[in-house]
Amino acid sequence: MSYKIETNCIQAGYTPKSGEPRVIPIIQSTTYKYETGEEMGKLFDLEAEGYFYSRLQNPTCDMVAAKIASLEGGCAAMLTSSGQAANFIAAFNICSCGDHIVSSSQIYGGTFNLLSVTMKKMGIEVTFVSPDCSEEELNAAFKENTKMVFGETISNPSLCVLDIEMFAKAAHAHGVPLIIDNTFATPVNCRPIEWGADIVTHSTTKYMDGHAGTIGGVIVDSGKFDWDANADKYPGLTTPDDSYHGVIYTKKFGREKAYITKATVQLMRDFGCVQAPINAYMLNLGLESLHVRMPRHCENAQKIAEFLAGHPNVSWINYCGLKENKYYERAQKYMPNGSCGVISFGVKGGKDGASKFMSRLKLAAIVTHVADARTCVLHPATTTHRQMNDEELIEAGVTADLIRLSVGIENVDDIIADIKQALEG
Ligand SMILES: *Cc1c(COP(=O)(O)O)cnc(C)c1O
């Protein structure tokens, strides 16, 4: 039986049998017991399915991953210790030294560093393209050794809406998958796989957890990308893995499971960036109310965006729910029920004005975090993006006066009153 997304937020991933716990149990165990060494040996050879060590797989994490796979319309998923780990593993699972990535330039600062600095040290190069580039410009960014395309549904913090269909079309024309970080939209508002994305990642730290309680990430595979049809590009998936007696992932596990299985048994085994079972349990509590929280985040953000747009001390505002916004039409196409609760705007007086405004706020807190139940603000140019030079800041869509306002689910009149007194103080 198939259910709608609201039902899957609550029910997917775990169906207890008679007498079993009603709620996803926390299996806080590093290891699992077997009757014979032979049984365990088969697990190590990937000849049998089962748990043997929680660095590779844990039942609590798997149940929560299965729920997120269902929400995104994917066929397999794995949790990671953070969103950073999710994006790294998602990319490194199909890219190695000598390869190339095409990425939208407007992405999360941590991911920008990951791609442009750390992965570069590993011999993986990236070409950044504007999310507003033409189809021709996008196609021109590909090289012989390009292995993937990357972008964010709604970019953090610049709030560009990506033309997922166009990016998917270009990726597929070059025989590579499109990986979309869907953190800000969440599957409640946008399901990138329905628009052609092959792999979806999240920082579950944000709306999915929703309460600023746990750092986490997830990778979801649609199972749609045909690795074998592009076998020469993806030897890691289509030729023998020496670390498992020569297993070929696409042959042994099929198109639907090859990518996540490789990421689990090879990269999790070697990097060990697992999500703790207790964190997965807390993430699941957040997922159960995701479909109730997201509409409220969007409704509050819309009202606040309209208030800011009409205020004389605000120099500009970026929220794709406003009709005059550059991304309004695109947001209506990809997220007709609302985008997210994050707004960016400039306060008159530049960097100085921004900092004065922020220190006058009483309800909205100054924190690095974004996308949780509590309203919070951040000044990216002096915090999350301070490693970038002026040119890179402009390229990333972050101006010196930009304030990122993450609208929570408090009473909207209280939030507006706080912003008003801080703007006029
Ligand atoms: C926060 C964030 C990340 C990184 O996630 P962490 O959980 O902080 O490691 C990646 N992508 C986006 C869009 C984010 O907002």
mmCIF file of N, CA and C in Angstrom, residues 115-234:
data_model
loop_
_atom_site.group_PDB
_atom_site.id
_atom_site.type_symbol
_atom_site.label_atom_id
_atom_site.label_comp_id
_atom_site.label_asym_id
_atom_site.label_seq_id
_atom_site.Cartn_x
_atom_site.Cartn_y
_atom_site.Cartn_z
ATOM 1 N N LEU A 115 34.544 21.254 -1.858
ATOM 2 C CA LEU A 115 34.805 21.019 -3.280
ATOM 3 C C LEU A 115 36.048 21.763 -3.762
ATOM 4 N N SER A 116 36.184 23.018 -3.352
ATOM 5 C CA SER A 116 37.216 23.853 -3.971
ATOM 6 C C SER A 116 38.569 23.754 -3.283
ATOM 7 N N VAL A 117 38.612 23.335 -2.032
ATOM 8 C CA VAL A 117 39.893 23.245 -1.320
ATOM 9 C C VAL A 117 40.255 21.798 -0.997
ATOM 10 N N THR A 118 39.413 21.141 -0.218
ATOM 11 C CA THR A 118 39.787 19.811 0.282
ATOM 12 C C THR A 118 39.771 18.756 -0.821
ATOM 13 N N MET A 119 38.738 18.740 -1.632
ATOM 14 C CA MET A 119 38.701 17.728 -2.688
ATOM 15 C C MET A 119 39.709 18.034 -3.789
ATOM 16 N N LYS A 120 40.044 19.298 -3.917
ATOM 17 C CA LYS A 120 41.088 19.673 -4.877
ATOM 18 C C LYS A 120 42.421 19.033 -4.471
ATOM 19 N N LYS A 121 42.669 19.000 -3.141
ATOM 20 C CA LYS A 121 43.891 18.360 -2.641
ATOM 21 C C LYS A 121 43.904 16.866 -2.948
ATOM 22 N N MET A 122 42.719 16.311 -3.144
ATOM 23 C CA MET A 122 42.625 14.888 -3.483
ATOM 24 C C MET A 122 42.712 14.682 -4.990
ATOM 25 N N GLY A 123 42.934 15.767 -5.723
ATOM 26 C CA GLY A 123 43.084 15.648 -7.176
ATOM 27 C C GLY A 123 41.772 15.700 -7.928
ATOM 28 N N ILE A 124 40.700 16.167 -7.245
ATOM 29 C CA ILE A 124 39.392 16.279 -7.907
ATOM 30 C C ILE A 124 39.129 17.761 -8.157
ATOM 31 N N GLU A 125 38.867 18.097 -9.409
ATOM 32 C CA GLU A 125 38.693 19.506 -9.770
ATOM 33 C C GLU A 125 37.225 19.852 -9.930
ATOM 34 N N VAL A 126 36.922 21.125 -9.693
ATOM 35 C CA VAL A 126 35.535 21.558 -9.827
ATOM 36 C C VAL A 126 35.454 22.801 -10.706
ATOM 37 N N THR A 127 34.424 22.854 -11.538
ATOM 38 C CA THR A 127 34.105 24.072 -12.282
ATOM 39 C C THR A 127 32.779 24.580 -11.737
ATOM 40 N N PHE A 128 32.789 25.822 -11.234
ATOM 41 C CA PHE A 128 31.556 26.402 -10.714
ATOM 42 C C PHE A 128 30.830 27.157 -11.817
ATOM 43 N N VAL A 129 29.527 26.957 -11.863
ATOM 44 C CA VAL A 129 28.701 27.689 -12.829
ATOM 45 C C VAL A 129 27.611 28.434 -12.064
ATOM 46 N N SER A 130 27.191 29.549 -12.597
ATOM 47 C CA SER A 130 26.095 30.277 -11.962
ATOM 48 C C SER A 130 24.821 29.434 -12.052
ATOM 49 N N PRO A 131 23.997 29.423 -10.982
ATOM 50 C CA PRO A 131 22.730 28.689 -11.075
ATOM 51 C C PRO A 131 21.794 29.321 -12.099
ATOM 52 N N ASP A 132 22.127 30.531 -12.514
ATOM 53 C CA ASP A 132 21.295 31.209 -13.519
ATOM 54 C C ASP A 132 21.893 31.146 -14.915
ATOM 55 N N CYS A 133 22.869 30.261 -15.100
ATOM 56 C CA CYS A 133 23.519 30.158 -16.409
ATOM 57 C C CYS A 133 22.533 29.622 -17.456
ATOM 58 N N SER A 134 22.876 29.852 -18.716
ATOM 59 C CA SER A 134 22.053 29.314 -19.799
ATOM 60 C C SER A 134 22.423 27.850 -20.002
ATOM 61 N N GLU A 135 21.594 27.153 -20.771
ATOM 62 C CA GLU A 135 21.855 25.746 -21.059
ATOM 63 C C GLU A 135 23.219 25.594 -21.759
ATOM 64 N N GLU A 136 23.539 26.544 -22.654
ATOM 65 C CA GLU A 136 24.810 26.498 -23.392
ATOM 66 C C GLU A 136 25.995 26.656 -22.438
ATOM 67 N N GLU A 137 25.885 27.624 -21.537
ATOM 68 C CA GLU A 137 26.967 27.853 -20.565
ATOM 69 C C GLU A 137 27.175 26.623 -19.685
ATOM 70 N N LEU A 138 26.057 26.025 -19.281
ATOM 71 C CA LEU A 138 26.139 24.834 -18.434
ATOM 72 C C LEU A 138 26.833 23.694 -19.190
ATOM 73 N N ASN A 139 26.400 23.450 -20.416
ATOM 74 C CA ASN A 139 26.999 22.363 -21.205
ATOM 75 C C ASN A 139 28.485 22.584 -21.459
ATOM 76 N N ALA A 140 28.877 23.873 -21.565
ATOM 77 C CA ALA A 140 30.280 24.191 -21.836
ATOM 78 C C ALA A 140 31.193 23.902 -20.641
ATOM 79 N N ALA A 141 30.602 23.723 -19.450
ATOM 80 C CA ALA A 141 31.423 23.485 -18.245
ATOM 81 C C ALA A 141 31.913 22.037 -18.137
ATOM 82 N N PHE A 142 31.309 21.149 -18.929
ATOM 83 C CA PHE A 142 31.666 19.720 -18.829
ATOM 84 C C PHE A 142 33.005 19.440 -19.496
ATOM 85 N N LYS A 143 33.716 18.448 -18.927
ATOM 86 C CA LYS A 143 34.978 17.996 -19.520
ATOM 87 C C LYS A 143 34.875 16.488 -19.731
ATOM 88 N N GLU A 144 35.890 15.985 -20.398
ATOM 89 C CA GLU A 144 35.996 14.554 -20.652
ATOM 90 C C GLU A 144 35.892 13.730 -19.348
ATOM 91 N N ASN A 145 36.495 14.291 -18.269
ATOM 92 C CA ASN A 145 36.587 13.564 -16.990
ATOM 93 C C ASN A 145 35.536 14.002 -15.969
ATOM 94 N N THR A 146 34.483 14.699 -16.419
ATOM 95 C CA THR A 146 33.411 15.104 -15.487
ATOM 96 C C THR A 146 32.646 13.871 -15.013
ATOM 97 N N LYS A 147 32.417 13.770 -13.699
ATOM 98 C CA LYS A 147 31.737 12.598 -13.150
ATOM 99 C C LYS A 147 30.404 12.899 -12.481
ATOM 100 N N MET A 148 30.124 14.161 -12.215
ATOM 101 C CA MET A 148 28.849 14.491 -11.564
ATOM 102 C C MET A 148 28.568 15.994 -11.657
ATOM 103 N N VAL A 149 27.290 16.317 -11.440
ATOM 104 C CA VAL A 149 26.862 17.711 -11.351
ATOM 105 C C VAL A 149 26.243 17.899 -9.981
ATOM 106 N N PHE A 150 26.496 19.060 -9.362
ATOM 107 C CA PHE A 150 26.015 19.297 -8.008
ATOM 108 C C PHE A 150 25.317 20.650 -7.902
ATOM 109 N N GLY A 151 24.258 20.701 -7.089
ATOM 110 C CA GLY A 151 23.577 21.970 -6.823
ATOM 111 C C GLY A 151 22.651 21.833 -5.624
ATOM 112 N N GLU A 152 22.148 22.964 -5.140
ATOM 113 C CA GLU A 152 21.206 22.970 -4.022
ATOM 114 C C GLU A 152 19.841 23.450 -4.516
ATOM 115 N N THR A 153 18.781 22.784 -4.095
ATOM 116 C CA THR A 153 17.419 23.168 -4.503
ATOM 117 C C THR A 153 17.202 24.652 -4.221
ATOM 118 N N ILE A 154 17.438 25.042 -2.957
ATOM 119 C CA ILE A 154 17.453 26.458 -2.565
ATOM 120 C C ILE A 154 18.801 26.650 -1.897
ATOM 121 N N SER A 155 19.615 27.584 -2.414
ATOM 122 C CA SER A 155 20.983 27.667 -1.910
ATOM 123 C C SER A 155 21.050 28.376 -0.554
ATOM 124 N N ASN A 156 21.942 27.864 0.270
ATOM 125 C CA ASN A 156 22.207 28.429 1.592
ATOM 126 C C ASN A 156 23.529 29.188 1.536
ATOM 127 N N PRO A 157 23.590 30.474 1.793
ATOM 128 C CA PRO A 157 22.514 31.369 2.273
ATOM 129 C C PRO A 157 21.930 32.271 1.177
ATOM 130 N N SER A 158 22.341 32.110 -0.098
ATOM 131 C CA SER A 158 21.948 33.115 -1.092
ATOM 132 C C SER A 158 20.521 32.928 -1.614
ATOM 133 N N LEU A 159 19.906 31.765 -1.313
ATOM 134 C CA LEU A 159 18.496 31.529 -1.617
ATOM 135 C C LEU A 159 18.138 31.579 -3.103
ATOM 136 N N CYS A 160 19.049 31.093 -3.941
ATOM 137 C CA CYS A 160 18.726 30.909 -5.360
ATOM 138 C C CYS A 160 17.947 29.614 -5.496
ATOM 139 N N VAL A 161 17.012 29.602 -6.396
ATOM 140 C CA VAL A 161 16.275 28.370 -6.688
ATOM 141 C C VAL A 161 16.876 27.776 -7.953
ATOM 142 N N LEU A 162 17.285 26.521 -7.873
ATOM 143 C CA LEU A 162 17.961 25.893 -9.010
ATOM 144 C C LEU A 162 16.941 25.384 -10.024
ATOM 145 N N ASP A 163 17.282 25.500 -11.306
ATOM 146 C CA ASP A 163 16.454 24.907 -12.351
ATOM 147 C C ASP A 163 16.860 23.428 -12.447
ATOM 148 N N ILE A 164 16.285 22.615 -11.581
ATOM 149 C CA ILE A 164 16.728 21.214 -11.449
ATOM 150 C C ILE A 164 16.590 20.463 -12.771
ATOM 151 N N GLU A 165 15.479 20.713 -13.468
ATOM 152 C CA GLU A 165 15.260 20.005 -14.743
ATOM 153 C C GLU A 165 16.362 20.285 -15.751
ATOM 154 N N MET A 166 16.760 21.560 -15.847
ATOM 155 C CA MET A 166 17.810 21.926 -16.808
ATOM 156 C C MET A 166 19.149 21.310 -16.400
ATOM 157 N N PHE A 167 19.455 21.336 -15.116
ATOM 158 C CA PHE A 167 20.714 20.749 -14.655
ATOM 159 C C PHE A 167 20.715 19.227 -14.864
ATOM 160 N N ALA A 168 19.565 18.588 -14.651
ATOM 161 C CA ALA A 168 19.468 17.134 -14.841
ATOM 162 C C ALA A 168 19.657 16.787 -16.317
ATOM 163 N N LYS A 169 19.036 17.589 -17.173
ATOM 164 C CA LYS A 169 19.127 17.335 -18.614
ATOM 165 C C LYS A 169 20.582 17.409 -19.082
ATOM 166 N N ALA A 170 21.303 18.455 -18.631
ATOM 167 C CA ALA A 170 22.705 18.613 -19.034
ATOM 168 C C ALA A 170 23.551 17.467 -18.472
ATOM 169 N N ALA A 171 23.323 17.113 -17.216
ATOM 170 C CA ALA A 171 24.088 16.012 -16.604
ATOM 171 C C ALA A 171 23.887 14.740 -17.416
ATOM 172 N N HIS A 172 22.628 14.420 -17.708
ATOM 173 C CA HIS A 172 22.323 13.163 -18.399
ATOM 174 C C HIS A 172 22.848 13.166 -19.841
ATOM 175 N N ALA A 173 22.838 14.341 -20.463
ATOM 176 C CA ALA A 173 23.378 14.426 -21.832
ATOM 177 C C ALA A 173 24.867 14.100 -21.848
ATOM 178 N N HIS A 174 25.549 14.305 -20.701
ATOM 179 C CA HIS A 174 26.974 13.995 -20.603
ATOM 180 C C HIS A 174 27.233 12.681 -19.872
ATOM 181 N N GLY A 175 26.175 11.919 -19.634
ATOM 182 C CA GLY A 175 26.328 10.585 -19.030
ATOM 183 C C GLY A 175 26.766 10.593 -17.580
ATOM 184 N N VAL A 176 26.374 11.655 -16.833
ATOM 185 C CA VAL A 176 26.718 11.710 -15.407
ATOM 186 C C VAL A 176 25.468 12.028 -14.582
ATOM 187 N N PRO A 177 25.481 11.665 -13.289
ATOM 188 C CA PRO A 177 24.309 11.928 -12.449
ATOM 189 C C PRO A 177 24.275 13.352 -11.899
ATOM 190 N N LEU A 178 23.076 13.781 -11.538
ATOM 191 C CA LEU A 178 22.882 15.059 -10.845
ATOM 192 C C LEU A 178 22.654 14.774 -9.365
ATOM 193 N N ILE A 179 23.475 15.403 -8.518
ATOM 194 C CA ILE A 179 23.318 15.279 -7.066
ATOM 195 C C ILE A 179 22.763 16.595 -6.540
ATOM 196 N N ILE A 180 21.641 16.518 -5.840
ATOM 197 C CA ILE A 180 20.997 17.729 -5.319
ATOM 198 C C ILE A 180 20.970 17.695 -3.793
ATOM 199 N N ASP A 181 21.474 18.770 -3.198
ATOM 200 C CA ASP A 181 21.361 18.975 -1.755
ATOM 201 C C ASP A 181 20.006 19.646 -1.521
ATOM 202 N N ASN A 182 19.098 18.899 -0.906
ATOM 203 C CA ASN A 182 17.709 19.348 -0.761
ATOM 204 C C ASN A 182 17.393 19.812 0.665
ATOM 205 N N THR A 183 18.449 20.233 1.385
ATOM 206 C CA THR A 183 18.313 20.587 2.808
ATOM 207 C C THR A 183 17.229 21.628 3.081
ATOM 208 N N PHE A 184 17.230 22.735 2.328
ATOM 209 C CA PHE A 184 16.326 23.841 2.663
ATOM 210 C C PHE A 184 14.876 23.579 2.258
ATOM 211 N N ALA A 185 14.681 22.888 1.144
ATOM 212 C CA ALA A 185 13.298 22.675 0.692
ATOM 213 C C ALA A 185 12.639 21.532 1.466
ATOM 214 N N THR A 186 13.414 20.525 1.781
ATOM 215 C CA THR A 186 12.940 19.253 2.369
ATOM 216 C C THR A 186 12.006 18.550 1.373
ATOM 217 N N PRO A 187 11.864 17.237 1.506
ATOM 218 C CA PRO A 187 10.968 16.526 0.576
ATOM 219 C C PRO A 187 9.503 16.927 0.722
ATOM 220 N N VAL A 188 9.162 17.612 1.815
ATOM 221 C CA VAL A 188 7.777 18.074 1.955
ATOM 222 C C VAL A 188 7.468 19.121 0.877
ATOM 223 N N ASN A 189 8.454 19.972 0.566
ATOM 224 C CA ASN A 189 8.213 21.045 -0.414
ATOM 225 C C ASN A 189 8.741 20.749 -1.811
ATOM 226 N N CYS A 190 9.770 19.909 -1.928
ATOM 227 C CA CYS A 190 10.309 19.584 -3.254
ATOM 228 C C CYS A 190 10.950 18.207 -3.224
ATOM 229 N N ARG A 191 10.674 17.415 -4.228
ATOM 230 C CA ARG A 191 11.323 16.105 -4.350
ATOM 231 C C ARG A 191 12.123 16.100 -5.658
ATOM 232 N N PRO A 192 13.434 16.419 -5.534
ATOM 233 C CA PRO A 192 14.268 16.598 -6.734
ATOM 234 C C PRO A 192 14.281 15.386 -7.669
ATOM 235 N N ILE A 193 14.107 14.184 -7.116
ATOM 236 C CA ILE A 193 14.121 12.979 -7.968
ATOM 237 C C ILE A 193 12.993 13.057 -9.004
ATOM 238 N N GLU A 194 11.865 13.645 -8.607
ATOM 239 C CA GLU A 194 10.738 13.775 -9.553
ATOM 240 C C GLU A 194 11.087 14.713 -10.716
ATOM 241 N N TRP A 195 12.122 15.547 -10.529
ATOM 242 C CA TRP A 195 12.526 16.495 -11.576
ATOM 243 C C TRP A 195 13.792 16.045 -12.287
ATOM 244 N N GLY A 196 14.249 14.812 -12.025
ATOM 245 C CA GLY A 196 15.391 14.291 -12.775
ATOM 246 C C GLY A 196 16.676 14.109 -11.981
ATOM 247 N N ALA A 197 16.711 14.550 -10.711
ATOM 248 C CA ALA A 197 17.927 14.339 -9.909
ATOM 249 C C ALA A 197 18.111 12.841 -9.682
ATOM 250 N N ASP A 198 19.383 12.418 -9.583
ATOM 251 C CA ASP A 198 19.669 10.996 -9.402
ATOM 252 C C ASP A 198 19.955 10.661 -7.946
ATOM 253 N N ILE A 199 20.591 11.595 -7.256
ATOM 254 C CA ILE A 199 20.981 11.381 -5.861
ATOM 255 C C ILE A 199 20.619 12.647 -5.093
ATOM 256 N N VAL A 200 20.081 12.469 -3.891
ATOM 257 C CA VAL A 200 19.690 13.614 -3.075
ATOM 258 C C VAL A 200 20.418 13.533 -1.736
ATOM 259 N N THR A 201 20.946 14.673 -1.281
ATOM 260 C CA THR A 201 21.598 14.709 0.026
ATOM 261 C C THR A 201 20.893 15.728 0.915
ATOM 262 N N HIS A 202 21.125 15.593 2.217
ATOM 263 C CA HIS A 202 20.598 16.563 3.185
ATOM 264 C C HIS A 202 21.584 16.749 4.312
ATOM 265 N N SER A 203 21.600 17.960 4.844
ATOM 266 C CA SER A 203 22.055 18.146 6.206
ATOM 267 C C SER A 203 20.785 17.960 7.028
ATOM 268 N N THR A 204 20.660 16.803 7.695
ATOM 269 C CA THR A 204 19.443 16.550 8.497
ATOM 270 C C THR A 204 19.452 17.407 9.757
ATOM 271 N N THR A 205 20.615 18.027 10.011
ATOM 272 C CA THR A 205 20.783 18.989 11.111
ATOM 273 C C THR A 205 19.735 20.099 11.054
ATOM 274 N N LYS A 206 19.261 20.417 9.868
ATOM 275 C CA LYS A 206 18.385 21.568 9.666
ATOM 276 C C LYS A 206 16.921 21.162 9.858
ATOM 277 N N TYR A 207 16.061 21.393 8.850
ATOM 278 C CA TYR A 207 14.629 21.178 9.075
ATOM 279 C C TYR A 207 14.266 19.746 9.453
ATOM 280 N N MET A 208 14.989 18.762 8.946
ATOM 281 C CA MET A 208 14.582 17.380 9.213
ATOM 282 C C MET A 208 14.603 17.090 10.708
ATOM 283 N N ASP A 209 15.725 17.384 11.364
ATOM 284 C CA ASP A 209 15.736 17.297 12.827
ATOM 285 C C ASP A 209 14.815 18.387 13.365
ATOM 286 N N GLY A 210 15.058 19.608 12.911
ATOM 287 C CA GLY A 210 14.114 20.691 13.143
ATOM 288 C C GLY A 210 14.172 21.370 14.498
ATOM 289 N N HIS A 211 14.957 20.837 15.432
ATOM 290 C CA HIS A 211 14.958 21.386 16.785
ATOM 291 C C HIS A 211 16.364 21.755 17.243
ATOM 292 N N ALA A 212 17.312 21.802 16.306
ATOM 293 C CA ALA A 212 18.704 22.152 16.612
ATOM 294 C C ALA A 212 19.289 21.214 17.661
ATOM 295 N N GLY A 213 18.919 19.949 17.584
ATOM 296 C CA GLY A 213 19.368 18.987 18.585
ATOM 297 C C GLY A 213 20.475 18.056 18.128
ATOM 298 N N THR A 214 20.519 17.716 16.839
ATOM 299 C CA THR A 214 21.507 16.731 16.382
ATOM 300 C C THR A 214 22.095 17.134 15.027
ATOM 301 N N ILE A 215 23.395 16.923 14.902
ATOM 302 C CA ILE A 215 24.064 17.076 13.605
ATOM 303 C C ILE A 215 23.896 15.753 12.858
ATOM 304 N N GLY A 216 23.578 15.824 11.588
ATOM 305 C CA GLY A 216 23.436 14.585 10.828
ATOM 306 C C GLY A 216 23.288 14.842 9.349
ATOM 307 N N GLY A 217 23.412 13.785 8.559
ATOM 308 C CA GLY A 217 23.231 13.901 7.124
ATOM 309 C C GLY A 217 22.616 12.633 6.564
ATOM 310 N N VAL A 218 22.209 12.724 5.304
ATOM 311 C CA VAL A 218 21.657 11.539 4.638
ATOM 312 C C VAL A 218 21.954 11.628 3.148
ATOM 313 N N ILE A 219 22.151 10.460 2.534
ATOM 314 C CA ILE A 219 22.292 10.352 1.076
ATOM 315 C C ILE A 219 21.188 9.418 0.596
ATOM 316 N N VAL A 220 20.420 9.866 -0.391
ATOM 317 C CA VAL A 220 19.351 9.035 -0.944
ATOM 318 C C VAL A 220 19.656 8.783 -2.420
ATOM 319 N N ASP A 221 19.571 7.539 -2.830
ATOM 320 C CA ASP A 221 19.776 7.210 -4.248
ATOM 321 C C ASP A 221 18.436 6.895 -4.891
ATOM 322 N N SER A 222 18.203 7.488 -6.063
ATOM 323 C CA SER A 222 16.952 7.218 -6.783
ATOM 324 C C SER A 222 16.964 5.830 -7.402
ATOM 325 N N GLY A 223 18.161 5.274 -7.611
ATOM 326 C CA GLY A 223 18.275 3.982 -8.295
ATOM 327 C C GLY A 223 18.052 4.094 -9.789
ATOM 328 N N LYS A 224 17.966 5.344 -10.292
ATOM 329 C CA LYS A 224 17.626 5.522 -11.716
ATOM 330 C C LYS A 224 18.843 5.646 -12.617
ATOM 331 N N PHE A 225 19.978 6.093 -12.052
ATOM 332 C CA PHE A 225 21.123 6.315 -12.934
ATOM 333 C C PHE A 225 21.731 4.978 -13.359
ATOM 334 N N ASP A 226 21.980 4.859 -14.672
ATOM 335 C CA ASP A 226 22.482 3.594 -15.215
ATOM 336 C C ASP A 226 24.021 3.612 -15.260
ATOM 337 N N TRP A 227 24.619 3.116 -14.171
ATOM 338 C CA TRP A 227 26.089 3.131 -14.067
ATOM 339 C C TRP A 227 26.717 2.260 -15.150
ATOM 340 N N ASP A 228 26.069 1.141 -15.441
ATOM 341 C CA ASP A 228 26.636 0.212 -16.421
ATOM 342 C C ASP A 228 26.667 0.806 -17.836
ATOM 343 N N ALA A 229 25.669 1.654 -18.144
ATOM 344 C CA ALA A 229 25.646 2.281 -19.467
ATOM 345 C C ALA A 229 26.788 3.296 -19.613
ATOM 346 N N ASN A 230 27.343 3.717 -18.476
ATOM 347 C CA ASN A 230 28.480 4.655 -18.492
ATOM 348 C C ASN A 230 29.657 4.035 -17.733
ATOM 349 N N ALA A 231 29.837 2.731 -17.952
ATOM 350 C CA ALA A 231 30.757 1.931 -17.130
ATOM 351 C C ALA A 231 32.184 2.471 -17.100
ATOM 352 N N ASP A 232 32.640 2.998 -18.224
ATOM 353 C CA ASP A 232 34.026 3.495 -18.265
ATOM 354 C C ASP A 232 34.248 4.666 -17.317
ATOM 355 N N LYS A 233 33.173 5.419 -17.033
ATOM 356 C CA LYS A 233 33.284 6.565 -16.128
ATOM 357 C C LYS A 233 33.285 6.154 -14.659
ATOM 358 N N TYR A 234 32.681 5.023 -14.342
ATOM 359 C CA TYR A 234 32.483 4.647 -12.937
ATOM 360 C C TYR A 234 33.071 3.276 -12.612
#
